[in-house]
Amino acid sequence: MKKQIVFILVLMTVSTCVLICFQFYWSYQSYQTSMDHFEVEVNDAFREAINEEKELRRLAIVQQYQGWLADTSQIEISCRLVMDSLTQFTITEKGPDSLSRINSFSMSFPSFKGKLDSITTEAKEYFIHQFGQENILRDLRAGAIVFYTQGLGHKLRKATLESSVNLNALDSLYHRQLEDRNVNANFTLIHDSTSNSISTNTPSLITEAFNTGITTRDDLHVTVMPTEDINNVVQKNSQLVSASFANPIGVMLRRMKGILLSSIVLTGIVIFCFFYTVKTMLQHTKLTELKNDFVNNMTHELRTPVATIMVAIEAIQNFKLTPQTTKDYHGIIHEQGNRISLMIDKILKSLAVEQSKLELSMNRFDIRTVVEEVAHQFKPQLEHFNADLRLTMEKAGLVVVADRSHISNVISTLLDNAFKYSQKTIAISINLYSKNGYAHLEVTDSGIGIPQEYQQKVFEKFFRVPSGDQHNVKGYGLGLSYARTVIEKHSGSIRLSSKENIGTCVTITLPLVKHETT
């Protein structure tokens, strides 16, 4: 049986540990997946914010370009009708650059339905708007700086070189992108002109470094522009920006709090159930051993009176006994029958207590009278063993509301234990007094005492202090368990103090009726 229990406990322990390890593994995997998803989200959001910020700067440059086109002191816009159906617009620069090899540019818009040989205010406004939106914005989005005319090309190149990322705008745009993705995390923008200056050895999470330049080396297309100017544009526009999140783990924990809380609760339940099951199994095993000892002890206890009764009955039936001898044998049968009845009564009371069916008949009485009655009942034993019993009680009444019968049984149990576990010289003292609204009853003996490690266990059902293979004192391990249950049901307390080979003192307390304490 013990091997089976050990095997089950080992199997349960291994299974529980494996289950907890799997739970932690799944939680870690969930954390890793969430962290990867978080990195993808913040990078996608940052890319979108960068593109939005670039677009704002492109639109600002387009507005500048449109302003240059509207400057009549620098630019002249004319138109003429070609092929009798299409109006062609021409940009012509004024000033010293007008002698340049690129000082004019002509184009037409299929969407313009007018047929004009000379420019009008409406046509000029239409051309400036369309040229800026369809040509310049398209070129900038494609990463190109096109010199439609020499002067405008230089101005566009300069505006592009001077265009740098607006960190405030980028910060706001990035916040909005993160909010759209339900990401609540603080970040810091890292901005420099070279990628080498952005540290990657920091414990915080850093997004990809995105180029904020409007043109880049990979997609730059320039019409009529010197090589050194191209390199200058590329260098000026290689502005790398990234975002740093100082506490990504905290963000993950907040986002995963539901999963983590569920995991912790589940793990806690598993651990609680494991320890509770182990505790229950151990208690059951212990209780089984105690009950086996109880059955063995009870069998031994019952065998003697039953054998005595059987011998007495056989003698009466088979032998011609004198009337006096027959009477003696009847007395023996009656005595042994009472002994068996008392054993059964104790067991039934114990079962009633265990099943919480202990019925109390509460009455008002002076506990001193009960103590005196019980002491008087033990007078024959006192005389037989030549024992010394000292009874000390307060003179004033100690009135309690309790079940007189059960309280009497408890006191009898304490005195019976004092007799059974005393040494050759029996000295017992009973002290009854009141203190702090309670009646205190102390039963002290000069017996063998109880070892320290067993003093709390003696109140457990069926427990008896180990004494090897010797059972000099007969009992069932029910008395003190019964006493504790009765006293606690009366809102009282019971405690024990003992020293080996010196003696034991058991103290019970019961609440006194108010206004009747001394």
Coordinates of N, CA and C in Angstrom, one line a residue, residues 201-374:
N201 N 23.4 48.9 -29.5 CA 23.8 48.2 -28.3 C 23.0 48.6 -27.0
T202 N 21.8 49.2 -27.2 CA 21.0 49.6 -26.1 C 20.0 48.6 -25.7
P203 N 19.6 48.4 -24.5 CA 18.6 47.4 -24.1 C 17.2 47.7 -24.6
S204 N 17.0 48.9 -25.0 CA 15.6 49.3 -25.4 C 15.4 48.8 -26.8
L205 N 14.1 48.8 -27.2 CA 13.8 48.4 -28.6 C 13.9 49.5 -29.5
I206 N 14.6 49.4 -30.6 CA 14.8 50.4 -31.6 C 14.2 50.0 -32.9
T207 N 13.5 50.8 -33.6 CA 12.9 50.5 -34.8 C 14.0 50.5 -35.9
E208 N 13.6 50.2 -37.1 CA 14.5 50.3 -38.3 C 14.8 51.8 -38.5
A209 N 16.0 52.0 -39.0 CA 16.4 53.4 -39.3 C 15.9 53.7 -40.7
F210 N 15.0 54.7 -40.8 CA 14.4 55.0 -42.1 C 15.1 56.3 -42.6
N211 N 15.3 56.4 -43.9 CA 15.8 57.6 -44.6 C 14.7 58.6 -44.8
T212 N 14.9 59.8 -44.2 CA 13.9 60.8 -44.3 C 14.1 61.8 -45.5
G213 N 15.2 61.5 -46.3 CA 15.5 62.4 -47.4 C 14.4 62.3 -48.5
I214 N 14.2 63.3 -49.2 CA 13.2 63.3 -50.3 C 13.7 62.5 -51.5
T215 N 15.1 62.6 -51.7 CA 15.7 61.8 -52.7 C 16.8 60.9 -52.1
T216 N 17.1 59.8 -52.7 CA 18.1 58.9 -52.3 C 19.0 58.5 -53.4
R217 N 20.1 57.9 -53.1 CA 21.1 57.5 -54.1 C 20.4 56.4 -55.1
D218 N 19.6 55.5 -54.5 CA 19.1 54.4 -55.3 C 18.0 54.9 -56.3
D219 N 17.2 55.9 -55.9 CA 16.2 56.3 -56.8 C 16.3 57.8 -57.4
L220 N 17.5 58.4 -57.2 CA 17.7 59.8 -57.6 C 17.8 59.8 -59.2
H221 N 17.0 60.7 -59.8 CA 17.2 61.0 -61.2 C 17.2 62.5 -61.4
V222 N 18.3 62.9 -62.0 CA 18.4 64.4 -62.1 C 18.7 64.7 -63.6
T223 N 18.0 65.6 -64.1 CA 18.2 66.1 -65.5 C 19.1 67.3 -65.5
V224 N 20.2 67.2 -66.3 CA 21.1 68.3 -66.5 C 21.6 68.8 -65.2
M225 N 22.4 68.0 -64.5 CA 22.9 68.4 -63.2 C 24.3 67.8 -63.0
P226 N 25.3 68.6 -62.6 CA 26.7 68.1 -62.5 C 26.8 66.9 -61.5
T227 N 27.8 66.0 -61.6 CA 27.9 64.9 -60.8 C 28.1 65.3 -59.3
E228 N 29.0 66.3 -59.1 CA 29.2 66.7 -57.7 C 28.0 67.2 -57.0
D229 N 27.1 67.8 -57.8 CA 25.8 68.3 -57.2 C 24.9 67.1 -56.9
I230 N 25.0 66.1 -57.7 CA 24.2 64.9 -57.4 C 24.6 64.3 -56.1
N231 N 26.0 64.1 -55.9 CA 26.5 63.6 -54.7 C 26.1 64.4 -53.5
N232 N 26.1 65.7 -53.7 CA 25.7 66.6 -52.6 C 24.3 66.4 -52.2
V233 N 23.4 66.3 -53.2 CA 22.0 66.1 -52.9 C 21.8 64.7 -52.1
V234 N 22.5 63.7 -52.6 CA 22.4 62.4 -51.9 C 22.9 62.5 -50.5
Q235 N 24.0 63.2 -50.3 CA 24.6 63.3 -48.9 C 23.6 64.0 -48.0
K236 N 23.1 65.1 -48.5 CA 22.2 66.0 -47.7 C 20.9 65.3 -47.3
N237 N 20.5 64.3 -48.2 CA 19.2 63.7 -48.0 C 19.3 62.3 -47.3
S238 N 20.5 61.9 -47.0 CA 20.7 60.7 -46.2 C 20.6 60.9 -44.7
Q239 N 19.4 61.2 -44.3 CA 19.1 61.5 -42.9 C 18.3 60.3 -42.4
L240 N 18.9 59.6 -41.5 CA 18.3 58.4 -40.9 C 17.7 58.7 -39.6
V241 N 16.5 58.3 -39.4 CA 15.7 58.5 -38.2 C 15.1 57.1 -37.7
S242 N 15.2 56.9 -36.4 CA 14.6 55.7 -35.8 C 13.9 56.1 -34.5
A243 N 13.1 55.2 -34.0 CA 12.4 55.4 -32.7 C 12.9 54.4 -31.7
S244 N 13.1 54.9 -30.5 CA 13.5 54.0 -29.4 C 12.5 53.9 -28.4
F245 N 12.1 52.6 -28.0 CA 11.2 52.4 -26.9 C 11.9 51.9 -25.7
A246 N 11.9 52.7 -24.6 CA 12.8 52.4 -23.5 C 12.3 51.2 -22.7
N247 N 11.0 50.9 -22.7 CA 10.5 49.8 -21.8 C 9.6 48.9 -22.6
P248 N 10.1 48.1 -23.6 CA 9.2 47.3 -24.4 C 8.6 46.1 -23.6
I249 N 9.4 45.6 -22.6 CA 8.9 44.5 -21.8 C 7.7 44.9 -21.0
G250 N 7.7 46.2 -20.4 CA 6.6 46.7 -19.7 C 5.3 46.8 -20.6
V251 N 5.6 47.2 -21.8 CA 4.5 47.3 -22.8 C 3.9 45.9 -23.1
M252 N 4.8 45.0 -23.2 CA 4.3 43.6 -23.5 C 3.5 43.0 -22.3
L253 N 4.0 43.3 -21.1 CA 3.3 42.8 -19.9 C 1.9 43.4 -19.8
R254 N 1.8 44.7 -20.1 CA 0.5 45.3 -20.1 C -0.4 44.8 -21.1
R255 N 0.1 44.5 -22.3 CA -0.7 44.0 -23.4 C -1.1 42.5 -23.1
M256 N -0.3 41.8 -22.4 CA -0.5 40.4 -22.1 C -1.1 40.1 -20.7
K257 N -1.5 41.2 -20.0 CA -1.9 41.0 -18.6 C -3.0 40.0 -18.5
G258 N -3.9 40.0 -19.5 CA -5.0 39.0 -19.4 C -4.5 37.6 -19.5
I259 N -3.6 37.3 -20.5 CA -3.0 36.0 -20.6 C -2.2 35.6 -19.4
L260 N -1.3 36.5 -19.0 CA -0.4 36.2 -17.9 C -1.2 36.0 -16.6
L261 N -2.3 36.8 -16.4 CA -3.1 36.6 -15.1 C -3.8 35.3 -15.2
S262 N -4.3 34.9 -16.3 CA -5.0 33.6 -16.5 C -4.0 32.5 -16.2
S263 N -2.8 32.7 -16.8 CA -1.7 31.6 -16.6 C -1.3 31.5 -15.1
I264 N -1.2 32.6 -14.5 CA -0.8 32.6 -13.0 C -1.9 32.0 -12.2
V265 N -3.2 32.3 -12.5 CA -4.3 31.8 -11.7 C -4.4 30.3 -12.0
L266 N -4.2 29.8 -13.2 CA -4.3 28.4 -13.6 C -3.1 27.7 -12.9
T267 N -1.9 28.2 -12.9 CA -0.8 27.6 -12.3 C -1.0 27.5 -10.8
G268 N -1.5 28.6 -10.2 CA -1.8 28.6 -8.7 C -2.9 27.5 -8.4
I269 N -3.9 27.4 -9.2 CA -4.9 26.4 -8.9 C -4.3 25.0 -9.0
V270 N -3.4 24.8 -10.0 CA -2.8 23.4 -10.2 C -1.9 23.1 -9.0
I271 N -1.1 24.1 -8.5 CA -0.3 23.9 -7.4 C -1.1 23.7 -6.1
F272 N -2.1 24.5 -5.9 CA -3.0 24.3 -4.8 C -3.6 22.9 -4.8
C273 N -4.2 22.5 -5.9 CA -4.8 21.2 -6.0 C -3.8 20.1 -5.7
F274 N -2.5 20.3 -6.2 CA -1.5 19.3 -6.0 C -1.2 19.1 -4.5
F275 N -0.9 20.2 -3.9 CA -0.6 20.1 -2.4 C -1.8 19.7 -1.6
Y276 N -3.0 20.1 -2.0 CA -4.2 19.7 -1.2 C -4.4 18.2 -1.4
T277 N -4.2 17.7 -2.6 CA -4.3 16.3 -2.9 C -3.3 15.5 -2.1
V278 N -2.0 15.9 -2.1 CA -1.0 15.3 -1.4 C -1.3 15.3 0.1
K279 N -1.7 16.4 0.6 CA -2.1 16.5 2.0 C -3.2 15.6 2.4
T280 N -4.2 15.5 1.5 CA -5.4 14.7 1.8 C -4.9 13.2 1.8
M281 N -4.1 12.8 0.8 CA -3.6 11.5 0.7 C -2.8 11.1 2.0
L282 N -1.9 12.0 2.4 CA -1.1 11.7 3.6 C -2.0 11.6 4.8
Q283 N -3.0 12.5 4.9 CA -3.9 12.4 6.1 C -4.7 11.2 6.0
H284 N -5.2 10.8 4.8 CA -5.9 9.5 4.7 C -5.1 8.3 5.1
T285 N -3.8 8.3 4.6 CA -2.9 7.2 5.0 C -2.7 7.2 6.5
K286 N -2.5 8.4 7.1 CA -2.3 8.4 8.5 C -3.5 8.0 9.3
L287 N -4.7 8.4 8.8 CA -6.0 8.1 9.5 C -6.2 6.6 9.3
T288 N -5.8 6.0 8.2 CA -6.0 4.6 8.0 C -5.2 3.8 9.0
E289 N -3.9 4.3 9.2 CA -3.0 3.6 10.1 C -3.6 3.7 11.5
L290 N -4.1 4.9 11.9 CA -4.6 5.1 13.2 C -5.9 4.3 13.4
K291 N -6.7 4.2 12.4 CA -7.9 3.4 12.6 C -7.5 1.9 12.7
N292 N -6.5 1.4 11.9 CA -6.1 0.1 12.0 C -5.6 -0.2 13.5
D293 N -4.8 0.7 14.0 CA -4.4 0.6 15.4 C -5.6 0.5 16.3
F294 N -6.5 1.4 16.0 CA -7.7 1.4 16.9 C -8.5 0.1 16.9
V295 N -8.7 -0.4 15.6 CA -9.4 -1.7 15.5 C -8.6 -2.8 16.2
N296 N -7.3 -2.8 16.1 CA -6.5 -3.9 16.8 C -6.6 -3.7 18.3
N297 N -6.6 -2.5 18.7 CA -6.7 -2.2 20.2 C -8.1 -2.6 20.7
M298 N -9.1 -2.2 19.9 CA -10.5 -2.4 20.3 C -10.7 -4.0 20.3
T299 N -10.2 -4.7 19.3 CA -10.3 -6.1 19.3 C -9.8 -6.7 20.5
H300 N -8.6 -6.3 20.9 CA -7.9 -6.8 22.1 C -8.7 -6.4 23.4
E301 N -9.3 -5.2 23.4 CA -10.0 -4.8 24.6 C -11.3 -5.6 24.7
L302 N -12.0 -5.9 23.5 CA -13.2 -6.6 23.6 C -13.0 -8.1 23.9
R303 N -11.9 -8.7 23.4 CA -11.7 -10.1 23.6 C -11.7 -10.5 25.1
T304 N -11.1 -9.7 25.9 CA -11.0 -10.1 27.4 C -12.4 -10.2 28.0
P305 N -13.2 -9.1 27.9 CA -14.5 -9.2 28.6 C -15.4 -10.3 28.0
V306 N -15.3 -10.4 26.6 CA -16.2 -11.5 26.0 C -15.7 -12.9 26.4
A307 N -14.4 -13.1 26.5 CA -13.9 -14.4 27.0 C -14.3 -14.6 28.4
T308 N -14.3 -13.6 29.2 CA -14.7 -13.7 30.6 C -16.2 -14.1 30.7
I309 N -17.0 -13.4 29.9 CA -18.4 -13.7 29.9 C -18.7 -15.2 29.5
M310 N -18.0 -15.6 28.4 CA -18.2 -16.9 27.9 C -17.8 -18.0 28.9
V311 N -16.7 -17.8 29.7 CA -16.3 -18.7 30.7 C -17.3 -18.8 31.8
A312 N -17.8 -17.6 32.2 CA -18.8 -17.5 33.3 C -20.1 -18.3 32.9
I313 N -20.5 -18.0 31.6 CA -21.8 -18.7 31.2 C -21.6 -20.2 31.1
E314 N -20.4 -20.6 30.6 CA -20.1 -22.1 30.5 C -20.1 -22.7 31.9
A315 N -19.5 -22.0 32.8 CA -19.5 -22.6 34.2 C -20.9 -22.7 34.8
I316 N -21.7 -21.7 34.5 CA -23.1 -21.8 35.0 C -23.9 -22.9 34.4
Q317 N -23.6 -23.1 33.1 CA -24.4 -24.1 32.4 C -23.9 -25.6 32.7
N318 N -22.6 -25.8 32.8 CA -22.0 -27.1 32.9 C -21.7 -27.6 34.3
F319 N -21.7 -26.7 35.2 CA -21.2 -27.1 36.6 C -22.4 -26.8 37.6
K320 N -22.4 -27.7 38.6 CA -23.4 -27.4 39.7 C -22.8 -26.5 40.7
L321 N -23.2 -25.2 40.6 CA -22.6 -24.2 41.4 C -23.5 -23.9 42.6
T322 N -22.9 -23.5 43.6 CA -23.7 -23.0 44.8 C -24.4 -21.7 44.4
P323 N -25.5 -21.4 45.1 CA -26.2 -20.1 44.8 C -25.2 -18.9 44.9
Q324 N -24.3 -18.9 45.9 CA -23.4 -17.8 46.1 C -22.4 -17.7 44.9
T325 N -21.9 -18.9 44.4 CA -21.0 -18.8 43.3 C -21.7 -18.4 42.0
T326 N -23.0 -18.9 41.9 CA -23.8 -18.5 40.7 C -24.0 -17.0 40.7
K327 N -24.3 -16.5 41.9 CA -24.5 -15.0 42.0 C -23.2 -14.3 41.7
D328 N -22.1 -14.8 42.1 CA -20.8 -14.2 41.8 C -20.5 -14.1 40.2
Y329 N -20.8 -15.3 39.6 CA -20.7 -15.3 38.2 C -21.6 -14.4 37.4
H330 N -22.8 -14.3 37.9 CA -23.7 -13.3 37.3 C -23.2 -11.9 37.5
G331 N -22.6 -11.6 38.6 CA -22.0 -10.3 38.8 C -20.8 -10.0 37.9
I332 N -20.1 -11.1 37.6 CA -19.0 -11.0 36.7 C -19.5 -10.7 35.3
I333 N -20.6 -11.4 34.9 CA -21.2 -11.2 33.6 C -21.7 -9.8 33.5
H334 N -22.4 -9.3 34.5 CA -22.9 -7.9 34.5 C -21.8 -6.9 34.4
E335 N -20.8 -7.1 35.2 CA -19.6 -6.2 35.2 C -19.0 -6.1 33.8
Q336 N -18.7 -7.3 33.2 CA -18.1 -7.3 31.9 C -19.0 -6.7 30.8
G337 N -20.3 -7.0 31.0 CA -21.3 -6.4 30.0 C -21.3 -4.9 30.1
N338 N -21.3 -4.3 31.3 CA -21.2 -2.9 31.5 C -19.9 -2.3 30.8
R339 N -18.8 -3.1 31.0 CA -17.5 -2.7 30.4 C -17.7 -2.6 28.9
I340 N -18.3 -3.6 28.3 CA -18.5 -3.5 26.8 C -19.4 -2.4 26.4
S341 N -20.4 -2.2 27.2 CA -21.4 -1.1 26.9 C -20.7 0.3 27.0
L342 N -19.8 0.5 27.9 CA -19.1 1.7 28.0 C -18.2 1.9 26.8
M343 N -17.5 0.8 26.3 CA -16.7 0.9 25.1 C -17.5 1.4 23.9
I344 N -18.7 0.7 23.7 CA -19.6 1.0 22.6 C -20.1 2.5 22.7
D345 N -20.4 2.9 23.9 CA -20.9 4.3 24.1 C -19.8 5.3 23.7
K346 N -18.5 5.0 24.1 CA -17.5 5.9 23.7 C -17.3 6.0 22.2
I347 N -17.4 4.9 21.6 CA -17.3 4.8 20.1 C -18.4 5.6 19.4
L348 N -19.6 5.4 19.9 CA -20.8 6.1 19.3 C -20.7 7.6 19.5
K349 N -20.2 8.0 20.7 CA -20.1 9.4 20.9 C -19.0 10.0 20.0
S350 N -18.0 9.3 19.8 CA -16.9 9.7 18.9 C -17.4 9.9 17.5
L351 N -18.3 8.9 17.0 CA -18.8 9.0 15.7 C -19.8 10.2 15.6
A352 N -20.6 10.4 16.6 CA -21.5 11.5 16.6 C -20.7 12.9 16.5
V353 N -19.6 13.0 17.2 CA -18.8 14.2 17.1 C -18.2 14.3 15.7
E354 N -17.7 13.2 15.2 CA -17.1 13.2 13.8 C -18.1 13.7 12.8
Q355 N -19.3 13.2 12.9 CA -20.3 13.5 11.9 C -21.0 14.8 12.2
S356 N -20.5 15.6 13.1 CA -21.1 16.9 13.5 C -22.6 16.7 13.9
K357 N -22.9 15.6 14.6 CA -24.2 15.4 15.1 C -24.3 15.5 16.6
L358 N -23.3 16.1 17.2 CA -23.3 16.2 18.6 C -24.4 17.2 19.1
E359 N -25.4 16.7 19.7 CA -26.5 17.5 20.2 C -26.2 18.0 21.6
L360 N -26.4 19.3 21.8 CA -26.2 19.9 23.1 C -27.5 20.3 23.7
S361 N -27.7 20.0 25.0 CA -28.8 20.4 25.7 C -28.3 21.5 26.7
M362 N -28.4 22.7 26.3 CA -27.8 23.8 27.0 C -28.7 24.2 28.3
N363 N -28.1 24.2 29.4 CA -28.7 24.6 30.7 C -27.8 25.5 31.5
R364 N -28.4 26.2 32.4 CA -27.7 27.1 33.3 C -27.4 26.3 34.6
F365 N -26.1 26.2 35.0 CA -25.7 25.5 36.2 C -24.4 26.0 36.7
D366 N -24.1 25.7 37.9 CA -22.8 26.1 38.6 C -21.8 24.9 38.3
I367 N -20.8 25.2 37.6 CA -19.8 24.2 37.2 C -19.2 23.5 38.4
R368 N -19.2 24.2 39.5 CA -18.5 23.6 40.7 C -19.3 22.3 41.1
T369 N -20.6 22.3 41.0 CA -21.4 21.1 41.3 C -21.0 19.9 40.4
V370 N -20.7 20.2 39.2 CA -20.3 19.1 38.3 C -19.0 18.6 38.6
V371 N -18.0 19.5 38.9 CA -16.7 19.0 39.3 C -16.8 18.2 40.6
E372 N -17.6 18.6 41.6 CA -17.7 17.8 42.8 C -18.3 16.4 42.5
E373 N -19.3 16.4 41.7 CA -20.0 15.1 41.3 C -19.0 14.1 40.7
V374 N -18.2 14.6 39.7 CA -17.2 13.8 39.0 C -16.2 13.3 40.0

